[in-house]
mmCIF file of C-alpha atoms in Angstrom:
data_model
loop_
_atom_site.group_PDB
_atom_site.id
_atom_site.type_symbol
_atom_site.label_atom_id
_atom_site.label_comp_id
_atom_site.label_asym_id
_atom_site.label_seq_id
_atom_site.Cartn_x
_atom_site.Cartn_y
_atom_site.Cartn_z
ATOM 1 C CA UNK A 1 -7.102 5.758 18.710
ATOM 2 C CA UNK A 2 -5.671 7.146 15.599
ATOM 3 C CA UNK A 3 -5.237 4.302 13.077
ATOM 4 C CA UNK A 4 -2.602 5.886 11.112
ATOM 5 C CA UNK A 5 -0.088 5.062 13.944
ATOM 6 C CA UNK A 6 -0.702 1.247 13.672
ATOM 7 C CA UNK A 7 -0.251 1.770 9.877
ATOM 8 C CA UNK A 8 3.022 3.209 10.785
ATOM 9 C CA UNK A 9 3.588 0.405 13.200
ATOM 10 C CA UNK A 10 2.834 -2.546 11.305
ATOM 11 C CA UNK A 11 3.485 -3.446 7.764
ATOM 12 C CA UNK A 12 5.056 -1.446 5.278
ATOM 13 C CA UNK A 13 6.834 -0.610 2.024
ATOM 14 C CA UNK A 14 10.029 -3.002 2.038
ATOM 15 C CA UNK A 15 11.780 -2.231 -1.368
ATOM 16 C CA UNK A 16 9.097 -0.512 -2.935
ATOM 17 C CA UNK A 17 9.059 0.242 -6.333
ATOM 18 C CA UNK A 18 9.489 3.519 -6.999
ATOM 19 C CA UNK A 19 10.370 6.087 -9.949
ATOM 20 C CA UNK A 20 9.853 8.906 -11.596
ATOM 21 C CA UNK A 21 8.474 9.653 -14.762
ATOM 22 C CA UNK A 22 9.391 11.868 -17.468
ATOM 23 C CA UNK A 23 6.883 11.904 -20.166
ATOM 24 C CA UNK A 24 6.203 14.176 -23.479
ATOM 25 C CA UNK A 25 3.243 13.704 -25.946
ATOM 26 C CA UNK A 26 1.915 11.257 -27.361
ATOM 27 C CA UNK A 27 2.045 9.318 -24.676
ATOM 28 C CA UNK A 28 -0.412 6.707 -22.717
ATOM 29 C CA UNK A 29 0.228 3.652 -19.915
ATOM 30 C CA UNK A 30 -2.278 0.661 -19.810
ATOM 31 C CA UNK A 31 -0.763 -0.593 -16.351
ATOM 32 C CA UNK A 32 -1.999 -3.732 -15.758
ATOM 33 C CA UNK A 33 0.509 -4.820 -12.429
ATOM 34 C CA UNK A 34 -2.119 -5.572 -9.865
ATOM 35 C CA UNK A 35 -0.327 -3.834 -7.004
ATOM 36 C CA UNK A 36 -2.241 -3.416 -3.861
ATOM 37 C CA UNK A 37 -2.258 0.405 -4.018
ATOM 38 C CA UNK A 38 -0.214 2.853 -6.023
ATOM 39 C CA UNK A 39 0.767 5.977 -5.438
ATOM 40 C CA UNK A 40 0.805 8.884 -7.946
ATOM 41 C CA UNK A 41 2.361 12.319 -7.556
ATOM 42 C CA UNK A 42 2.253 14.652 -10.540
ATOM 43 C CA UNK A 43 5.443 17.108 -10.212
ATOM 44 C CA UNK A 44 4.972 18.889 -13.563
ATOM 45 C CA UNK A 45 2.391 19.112 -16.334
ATOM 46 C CA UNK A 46 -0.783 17.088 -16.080
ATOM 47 C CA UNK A 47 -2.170 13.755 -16.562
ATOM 48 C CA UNK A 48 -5.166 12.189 -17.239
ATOM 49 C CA UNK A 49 -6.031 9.342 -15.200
ATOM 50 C CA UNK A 50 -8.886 6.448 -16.031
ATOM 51 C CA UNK A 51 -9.769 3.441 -13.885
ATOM 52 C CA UNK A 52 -13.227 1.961 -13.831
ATOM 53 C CA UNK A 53 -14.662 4.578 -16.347
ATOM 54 C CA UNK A 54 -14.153 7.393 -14.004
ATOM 55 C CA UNK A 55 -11.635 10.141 -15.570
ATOM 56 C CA UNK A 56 -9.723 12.574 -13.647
ATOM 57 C CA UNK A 57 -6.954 14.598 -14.715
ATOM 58 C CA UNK A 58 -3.943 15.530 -12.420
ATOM 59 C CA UNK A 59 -2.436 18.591 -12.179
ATOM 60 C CA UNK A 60 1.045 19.592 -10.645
ATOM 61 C CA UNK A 61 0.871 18.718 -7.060
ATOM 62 C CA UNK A 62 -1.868 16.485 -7.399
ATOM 63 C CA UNK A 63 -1.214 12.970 -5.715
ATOM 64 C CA UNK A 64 -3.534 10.115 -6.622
ATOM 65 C CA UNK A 65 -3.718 6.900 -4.800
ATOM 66 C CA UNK A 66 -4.942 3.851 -6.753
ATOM 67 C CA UNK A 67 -6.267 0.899 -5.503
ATOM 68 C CA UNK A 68 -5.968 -2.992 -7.219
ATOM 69 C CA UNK A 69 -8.426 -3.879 -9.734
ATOM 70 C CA UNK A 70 -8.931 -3.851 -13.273
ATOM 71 C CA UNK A 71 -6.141 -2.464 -15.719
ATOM 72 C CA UNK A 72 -6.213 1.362 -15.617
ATOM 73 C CA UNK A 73 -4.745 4.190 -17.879
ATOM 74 C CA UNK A 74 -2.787 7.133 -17.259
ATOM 75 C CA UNK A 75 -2.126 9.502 -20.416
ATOM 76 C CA UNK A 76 -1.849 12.736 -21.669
ATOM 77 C CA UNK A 77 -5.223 12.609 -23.304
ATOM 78 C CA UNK A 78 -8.202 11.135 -21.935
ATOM 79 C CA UNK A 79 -9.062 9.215 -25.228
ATOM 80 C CA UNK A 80 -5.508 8.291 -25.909
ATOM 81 C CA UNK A 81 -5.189 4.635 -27.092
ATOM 82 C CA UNK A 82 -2.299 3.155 -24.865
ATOM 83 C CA UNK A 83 0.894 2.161 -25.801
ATOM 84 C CA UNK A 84 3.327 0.944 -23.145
ATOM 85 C CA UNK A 85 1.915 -1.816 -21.080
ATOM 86 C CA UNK A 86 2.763 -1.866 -17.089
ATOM 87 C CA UNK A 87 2.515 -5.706 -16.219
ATOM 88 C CA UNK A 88 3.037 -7.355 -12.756
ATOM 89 C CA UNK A 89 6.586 -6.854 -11.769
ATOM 90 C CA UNK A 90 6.855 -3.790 -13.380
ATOM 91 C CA UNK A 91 7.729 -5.056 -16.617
ATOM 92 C CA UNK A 92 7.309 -2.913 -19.191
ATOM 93 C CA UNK A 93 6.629 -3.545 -22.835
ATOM 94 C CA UNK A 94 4.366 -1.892 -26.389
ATOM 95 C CA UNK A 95 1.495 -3.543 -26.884
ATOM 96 C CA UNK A 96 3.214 -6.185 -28.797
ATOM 97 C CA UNK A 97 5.261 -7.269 -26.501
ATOM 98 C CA UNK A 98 8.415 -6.016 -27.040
ATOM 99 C CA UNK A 99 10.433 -4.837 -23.902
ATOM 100 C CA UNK A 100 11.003 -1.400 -23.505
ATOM 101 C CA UNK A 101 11.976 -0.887 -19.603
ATOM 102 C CA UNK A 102 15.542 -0.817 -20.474
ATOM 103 C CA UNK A 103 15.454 1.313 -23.930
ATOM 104 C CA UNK A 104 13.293 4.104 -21.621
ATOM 105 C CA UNK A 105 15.489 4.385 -18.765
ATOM 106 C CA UNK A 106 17.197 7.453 -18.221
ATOM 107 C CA UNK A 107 19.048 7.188 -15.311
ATOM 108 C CA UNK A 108 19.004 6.173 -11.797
ATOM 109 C CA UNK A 109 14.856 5.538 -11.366
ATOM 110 C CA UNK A 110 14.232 7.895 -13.918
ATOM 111 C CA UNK A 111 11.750 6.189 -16.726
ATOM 112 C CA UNK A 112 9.876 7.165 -20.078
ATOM 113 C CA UNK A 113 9.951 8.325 -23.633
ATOM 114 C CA UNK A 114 12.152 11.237 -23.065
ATOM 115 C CA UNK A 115 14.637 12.143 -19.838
ATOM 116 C CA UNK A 116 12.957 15.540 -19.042
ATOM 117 C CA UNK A 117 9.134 15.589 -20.594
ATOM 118 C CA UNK A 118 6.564 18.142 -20.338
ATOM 119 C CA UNK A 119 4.915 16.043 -17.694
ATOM 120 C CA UNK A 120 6.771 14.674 -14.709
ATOM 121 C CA UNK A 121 5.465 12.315 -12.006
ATOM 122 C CA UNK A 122 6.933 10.131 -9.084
ATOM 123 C CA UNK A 123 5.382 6.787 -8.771
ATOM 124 C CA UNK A 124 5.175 4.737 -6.050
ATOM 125 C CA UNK A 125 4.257 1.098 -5.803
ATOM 126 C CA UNK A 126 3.331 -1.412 -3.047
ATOM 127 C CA UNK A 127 4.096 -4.391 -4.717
ATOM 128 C CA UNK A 128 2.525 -7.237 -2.271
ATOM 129 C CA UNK A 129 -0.415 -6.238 0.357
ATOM 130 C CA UNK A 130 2.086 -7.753 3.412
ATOM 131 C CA UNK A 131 3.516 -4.480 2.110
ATOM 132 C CA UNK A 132 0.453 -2.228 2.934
ATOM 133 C CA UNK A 133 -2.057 -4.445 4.065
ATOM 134 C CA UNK A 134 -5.678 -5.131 3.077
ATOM 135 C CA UNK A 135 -7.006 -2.782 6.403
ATOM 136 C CA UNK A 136 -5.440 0.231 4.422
ATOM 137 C CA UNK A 137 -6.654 -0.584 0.750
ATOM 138 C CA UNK A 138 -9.863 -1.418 2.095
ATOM 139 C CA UNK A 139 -10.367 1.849 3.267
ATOM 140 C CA UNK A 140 -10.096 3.974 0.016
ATOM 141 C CA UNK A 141 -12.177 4.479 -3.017
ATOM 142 C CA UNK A 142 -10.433 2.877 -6.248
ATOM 143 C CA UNK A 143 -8.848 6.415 -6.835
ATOM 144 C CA UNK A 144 -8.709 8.801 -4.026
ATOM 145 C CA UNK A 145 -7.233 11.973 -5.190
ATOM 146 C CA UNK A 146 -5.667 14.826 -2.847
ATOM 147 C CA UNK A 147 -5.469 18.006 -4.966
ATOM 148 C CA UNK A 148 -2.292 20.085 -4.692
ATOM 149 C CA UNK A 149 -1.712 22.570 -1.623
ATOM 150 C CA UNK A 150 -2.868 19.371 0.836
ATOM 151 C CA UNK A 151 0.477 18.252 0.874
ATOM 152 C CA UNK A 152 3.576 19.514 1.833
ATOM 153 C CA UNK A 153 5.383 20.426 -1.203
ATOM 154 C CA UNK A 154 8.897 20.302 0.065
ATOM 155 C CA UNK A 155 7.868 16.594 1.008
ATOM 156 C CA UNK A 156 7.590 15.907 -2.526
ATOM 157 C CA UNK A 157 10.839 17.380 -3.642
ATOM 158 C CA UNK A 158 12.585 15.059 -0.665
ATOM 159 C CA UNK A 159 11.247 12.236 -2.102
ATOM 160 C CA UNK A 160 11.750 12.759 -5.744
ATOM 161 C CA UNK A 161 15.413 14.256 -4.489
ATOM 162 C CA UNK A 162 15.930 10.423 -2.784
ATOM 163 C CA UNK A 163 14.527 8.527 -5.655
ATOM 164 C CA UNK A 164 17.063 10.343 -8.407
ATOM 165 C CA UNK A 165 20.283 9.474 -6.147
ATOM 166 C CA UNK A 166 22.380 6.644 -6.127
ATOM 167 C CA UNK A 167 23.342 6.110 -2.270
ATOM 168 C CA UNK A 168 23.888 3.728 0.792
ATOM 169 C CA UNK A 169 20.597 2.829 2.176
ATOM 170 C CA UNK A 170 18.776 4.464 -0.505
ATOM 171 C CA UNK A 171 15.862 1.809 -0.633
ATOM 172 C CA UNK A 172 15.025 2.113 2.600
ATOM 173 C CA UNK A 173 14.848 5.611 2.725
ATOM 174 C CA UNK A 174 12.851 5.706 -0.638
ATOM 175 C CA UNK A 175 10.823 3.102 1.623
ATOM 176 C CA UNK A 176 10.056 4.892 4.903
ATOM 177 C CA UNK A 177 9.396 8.351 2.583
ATOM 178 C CA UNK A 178 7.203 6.356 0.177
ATOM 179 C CA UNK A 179 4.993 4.809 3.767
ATOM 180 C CA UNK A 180 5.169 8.789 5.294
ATOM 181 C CA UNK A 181 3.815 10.181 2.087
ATOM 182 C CA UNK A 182 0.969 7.602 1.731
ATOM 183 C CA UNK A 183 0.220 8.718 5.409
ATOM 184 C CA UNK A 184 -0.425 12.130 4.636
ATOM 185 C CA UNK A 185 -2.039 11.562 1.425
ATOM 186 C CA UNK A 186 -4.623 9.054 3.586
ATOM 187 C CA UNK A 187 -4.619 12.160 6.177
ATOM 188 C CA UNK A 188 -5.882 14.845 3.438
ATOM 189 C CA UNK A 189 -8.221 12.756 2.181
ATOM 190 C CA UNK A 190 -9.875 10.994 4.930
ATOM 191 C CA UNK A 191 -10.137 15.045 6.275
ATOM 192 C CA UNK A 192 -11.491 16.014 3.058
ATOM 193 C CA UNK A 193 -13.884 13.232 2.787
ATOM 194 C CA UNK A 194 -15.373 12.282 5.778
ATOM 195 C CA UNK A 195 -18.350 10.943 4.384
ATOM 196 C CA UNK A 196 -16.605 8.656 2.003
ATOM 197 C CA UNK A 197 -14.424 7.615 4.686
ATOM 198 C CA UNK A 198 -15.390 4.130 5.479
ATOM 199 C CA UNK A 199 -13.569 0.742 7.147
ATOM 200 C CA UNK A 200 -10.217 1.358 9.237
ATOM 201 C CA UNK A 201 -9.309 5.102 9.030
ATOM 202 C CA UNK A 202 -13.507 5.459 10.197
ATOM 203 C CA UNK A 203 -12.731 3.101 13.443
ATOM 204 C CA UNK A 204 -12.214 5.606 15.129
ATOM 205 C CA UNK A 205 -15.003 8.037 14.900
ATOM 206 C CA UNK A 206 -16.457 4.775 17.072
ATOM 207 C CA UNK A 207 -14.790 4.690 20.523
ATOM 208 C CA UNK A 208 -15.728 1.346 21.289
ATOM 209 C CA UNK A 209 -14.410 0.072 17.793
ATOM 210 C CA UNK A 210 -11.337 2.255 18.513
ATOM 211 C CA UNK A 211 -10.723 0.354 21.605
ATOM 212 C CA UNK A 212 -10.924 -2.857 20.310
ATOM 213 C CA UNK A 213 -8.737 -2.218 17.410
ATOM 214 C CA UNK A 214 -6.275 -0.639 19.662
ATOM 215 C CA UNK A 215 -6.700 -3.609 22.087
ATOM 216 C CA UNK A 216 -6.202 -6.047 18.876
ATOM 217 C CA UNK A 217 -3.506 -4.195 17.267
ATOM 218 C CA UNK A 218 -1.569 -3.903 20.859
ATOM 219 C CA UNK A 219 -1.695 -7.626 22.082
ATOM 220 C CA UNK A 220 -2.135 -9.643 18.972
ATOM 221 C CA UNK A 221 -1.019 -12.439 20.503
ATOM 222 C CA UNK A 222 -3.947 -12.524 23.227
ATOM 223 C CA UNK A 223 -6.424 -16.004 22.905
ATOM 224 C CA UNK A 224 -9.243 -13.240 21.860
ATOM 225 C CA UNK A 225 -12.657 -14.213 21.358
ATOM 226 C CA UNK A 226 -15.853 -11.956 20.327
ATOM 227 C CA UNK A 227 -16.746 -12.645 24.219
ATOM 228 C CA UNK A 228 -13.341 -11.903 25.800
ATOM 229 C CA UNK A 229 -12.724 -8.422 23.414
ATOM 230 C CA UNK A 230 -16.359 -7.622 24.042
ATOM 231 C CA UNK A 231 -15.462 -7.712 27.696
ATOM 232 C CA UNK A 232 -13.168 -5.428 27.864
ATOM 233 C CA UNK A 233 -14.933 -2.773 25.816
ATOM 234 C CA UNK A 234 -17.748 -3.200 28.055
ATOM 235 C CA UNK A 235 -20.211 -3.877 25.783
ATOM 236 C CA UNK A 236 -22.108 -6.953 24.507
ATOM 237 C CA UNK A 237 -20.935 -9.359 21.563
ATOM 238 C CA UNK A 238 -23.684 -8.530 19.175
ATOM 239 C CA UNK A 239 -23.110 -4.907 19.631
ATOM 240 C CA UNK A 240 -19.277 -5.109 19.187
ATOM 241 C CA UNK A 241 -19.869 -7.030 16.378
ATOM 242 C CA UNK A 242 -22.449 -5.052 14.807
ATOM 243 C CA UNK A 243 -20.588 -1.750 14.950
ATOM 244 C CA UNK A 244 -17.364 -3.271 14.472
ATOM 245 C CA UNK A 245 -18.701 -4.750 10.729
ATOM 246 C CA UNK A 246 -20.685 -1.470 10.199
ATOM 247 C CA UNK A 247 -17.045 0.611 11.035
ATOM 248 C CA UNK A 248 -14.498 -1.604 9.986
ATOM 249 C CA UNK A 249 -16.093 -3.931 7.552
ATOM 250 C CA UNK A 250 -15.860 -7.683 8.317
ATOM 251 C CA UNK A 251 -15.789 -8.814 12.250
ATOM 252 C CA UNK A 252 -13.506 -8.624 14.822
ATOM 253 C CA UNK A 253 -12.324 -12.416 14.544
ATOM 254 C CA UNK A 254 -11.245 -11.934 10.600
ATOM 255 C CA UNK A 255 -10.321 -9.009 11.071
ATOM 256 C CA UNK A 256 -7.726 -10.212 13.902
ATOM 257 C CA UNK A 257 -6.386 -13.270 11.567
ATOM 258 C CA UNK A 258 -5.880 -10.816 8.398
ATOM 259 C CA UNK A 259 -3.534 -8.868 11.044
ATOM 260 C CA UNK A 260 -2.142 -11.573 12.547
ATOM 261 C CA UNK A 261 -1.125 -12.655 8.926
ATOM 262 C CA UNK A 262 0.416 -8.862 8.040
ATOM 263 C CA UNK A 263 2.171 -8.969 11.286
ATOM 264 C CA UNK A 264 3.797 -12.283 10.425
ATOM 265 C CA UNK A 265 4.518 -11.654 6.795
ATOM 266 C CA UNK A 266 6.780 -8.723 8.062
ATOM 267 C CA UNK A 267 8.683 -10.166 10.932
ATOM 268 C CA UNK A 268 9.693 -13.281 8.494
ATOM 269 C CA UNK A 269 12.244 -10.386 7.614
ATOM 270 C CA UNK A 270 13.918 -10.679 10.777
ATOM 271 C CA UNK A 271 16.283 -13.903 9.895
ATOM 272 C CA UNK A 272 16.733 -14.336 14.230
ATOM 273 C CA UNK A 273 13.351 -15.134 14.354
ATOM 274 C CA UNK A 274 12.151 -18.451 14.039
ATOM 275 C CA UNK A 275 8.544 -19.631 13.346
ATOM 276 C CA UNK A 276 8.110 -20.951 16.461
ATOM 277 C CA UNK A 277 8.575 -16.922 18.069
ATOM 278 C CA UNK A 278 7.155 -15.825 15.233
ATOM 279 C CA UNK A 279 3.743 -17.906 15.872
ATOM 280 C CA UNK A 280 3.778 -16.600 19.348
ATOM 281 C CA UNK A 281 3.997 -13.429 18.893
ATOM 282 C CA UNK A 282 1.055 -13.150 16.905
ATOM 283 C CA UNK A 283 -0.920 -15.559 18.724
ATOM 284 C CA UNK A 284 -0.625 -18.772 16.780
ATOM 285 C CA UNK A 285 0.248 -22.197 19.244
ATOM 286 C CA UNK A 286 2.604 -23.950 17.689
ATOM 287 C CA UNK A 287 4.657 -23.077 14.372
ATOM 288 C CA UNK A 288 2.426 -25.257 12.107
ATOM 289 C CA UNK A 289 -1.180 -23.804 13.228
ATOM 290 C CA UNK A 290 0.661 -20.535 11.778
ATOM 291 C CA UNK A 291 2.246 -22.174 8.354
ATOM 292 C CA UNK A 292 -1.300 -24.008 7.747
ATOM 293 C CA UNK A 293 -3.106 -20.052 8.138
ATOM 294 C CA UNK A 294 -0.356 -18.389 6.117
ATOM 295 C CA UNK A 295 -0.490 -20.789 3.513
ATOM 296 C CA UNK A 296 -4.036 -20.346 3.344
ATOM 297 C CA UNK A 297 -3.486 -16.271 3.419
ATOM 298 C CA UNK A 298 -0.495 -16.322 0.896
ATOM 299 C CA UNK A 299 -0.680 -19.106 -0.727
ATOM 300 C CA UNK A 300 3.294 -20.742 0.552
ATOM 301 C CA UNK A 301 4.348 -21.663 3.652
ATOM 302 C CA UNK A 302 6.594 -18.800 5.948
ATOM 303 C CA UNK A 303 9.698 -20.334 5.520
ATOM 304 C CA UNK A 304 9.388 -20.374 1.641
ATOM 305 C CA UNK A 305 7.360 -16.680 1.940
ATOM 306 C CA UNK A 306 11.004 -15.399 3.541
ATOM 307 C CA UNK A 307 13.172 -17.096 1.090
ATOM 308 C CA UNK A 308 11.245 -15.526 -1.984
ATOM 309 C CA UNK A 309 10.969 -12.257 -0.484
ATOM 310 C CA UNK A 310 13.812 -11.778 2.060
ATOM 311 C CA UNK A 311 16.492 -13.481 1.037
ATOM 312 C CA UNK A 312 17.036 -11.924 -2.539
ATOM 313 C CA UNK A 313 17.449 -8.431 -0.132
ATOM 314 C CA UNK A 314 19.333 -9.525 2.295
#
């Protein structure tokens, strides 16, 4: 099973934030947003990148993929005191408060303190983890870093190409680039560091855990149990859930719900569907068993989940 392909299939960027930045000394970001993962590609210069108390600095064709957590900085000095402030929703202000997305814009996506700076970058943010879900994030460090030469440079250009161009359909390309990137990215790294590798992208090193997840992530909608999966991967409950907590992280059962969730999350998109097909299809019996576990999950009920996030982008 590769696990990468049920990334692909299930939940994904959907009007991602995305820009590039154009930045020339002095210059330092607290960003404080609290998006799921982030994803950072340096096209020119360098940056220095602190989250946790680990430094690392980022060379052209570096990409860096950072996970939720504290505030972190990225500057062009490692000791640089920060002064733009990334909060959640991207807003952008000094460290008094004063907005400054607007005053630094340069163009379409193009952001910072000067339109071409010595140090370029295209960011990428997952905004919401229906976007990217938790079974990716869980799997990385807080900063996984894939140095340049891993990744396909002309992929890069593409992107950064799509994300300075005013077009049709433009945020859904930026989208399904953004998701493609991120898979490679998660591809160099997991290669390069297999024994850091831990939780989803590891399943499969286990076939038994592989075939449950691709068993899970096929027919969501199944009444599983521990017994039933543990069935049909021939193998006893205690060992399935043993190895699939020691692989994946949590067992089978929450595992299945936090998909279930993702799954539903994204096909609240699709306005034809109602809750009642949408609690089938992921295994839910009636439309209010799934609004009571989404609630719980996301903190609103579906139908106001697609309003908020569906209808705005309709």
């Amino acid at each position: 099973m590769d696990p990468l392909v049920h990334f692909l299939d299930g939940p994904h960027a959907r009007r991602a934030f995305a820009l590039r930045v154009a930045m020339s000394p002095p210059w330092a970001l607290d960003v404080r947003d609290g998006a799921p993962l982030t994803i950072m590609a340096v096209l020119s210069g360098y940056a220095w990148l602190t989250a946790d108390g680990d430094t690392v600095r980022l060379s052209a064709g570096d990409i860096a993929m950072v996970r939720a957590g504290d505030p972190y900085l990225v500057a062009d000095e490692p000791l640089r005191g920060a002064s733009i402030v990334i909060h959640p929703g991207q807003e952008c202000t000094t460290l008094s408060g004063e907005p400054v997305r607007l005053s630094m814009s340069h163009g379409v996506r193009t952001w910072g303190n000067t339109a071409e700076g010595e140090t370029t970058m295209l960011i990428g943010t997952y905004e919401s983890d229906a976007e990217i879900g938790s079974a990716v994030t869980a799997a990385l460090p807080r900063t996984a870093v894939v140095p340049s030469g891993e990744i396909n440079a002309a992929l890069l250009q593409l992107l950064a190409d799509e994300i300075s161009t005013d077009a049709p359909g433009q945020g859904s390309i930026i989208d399904r680039m953004l998701d493609v990137l991120l898979v490679h990215a998660l591809r160099a790294w997991t290669a390069a560091h297999p024994d850091r590798t831990t939780g989803w992208l590891s399943a499969g090193a286990d076939p038994v855990v592989g075939e449950a997840l691709e068993l899970l992530h096929t027919h969501p909608a199944d009444p599983w149990t521990l017994g039933s999966l543990a069935g049909r991967v021939n193998v006893s409950r205690a060992t399935l859930a043993a190895r699939f907590r020691s692989s994946v992280g949590e067992p089978p059962m929450t595992y299945l719900a936090n998909w279930r969730m993702l799954l539903a999350s994204e096909l609240l998109a699709d306005a034809r569907r109602t809750t009642a097909r949408i609690a089938a299809e992921v295994g839910y019996g009636s439309p209010f068993a799934l609004s009571t576990a989404f609630k719980r999950r996301f903190g609103v009920s579906p139908t106001e989940y697609r309003r908020r996030k569906y209808s705005a982008s309709a």
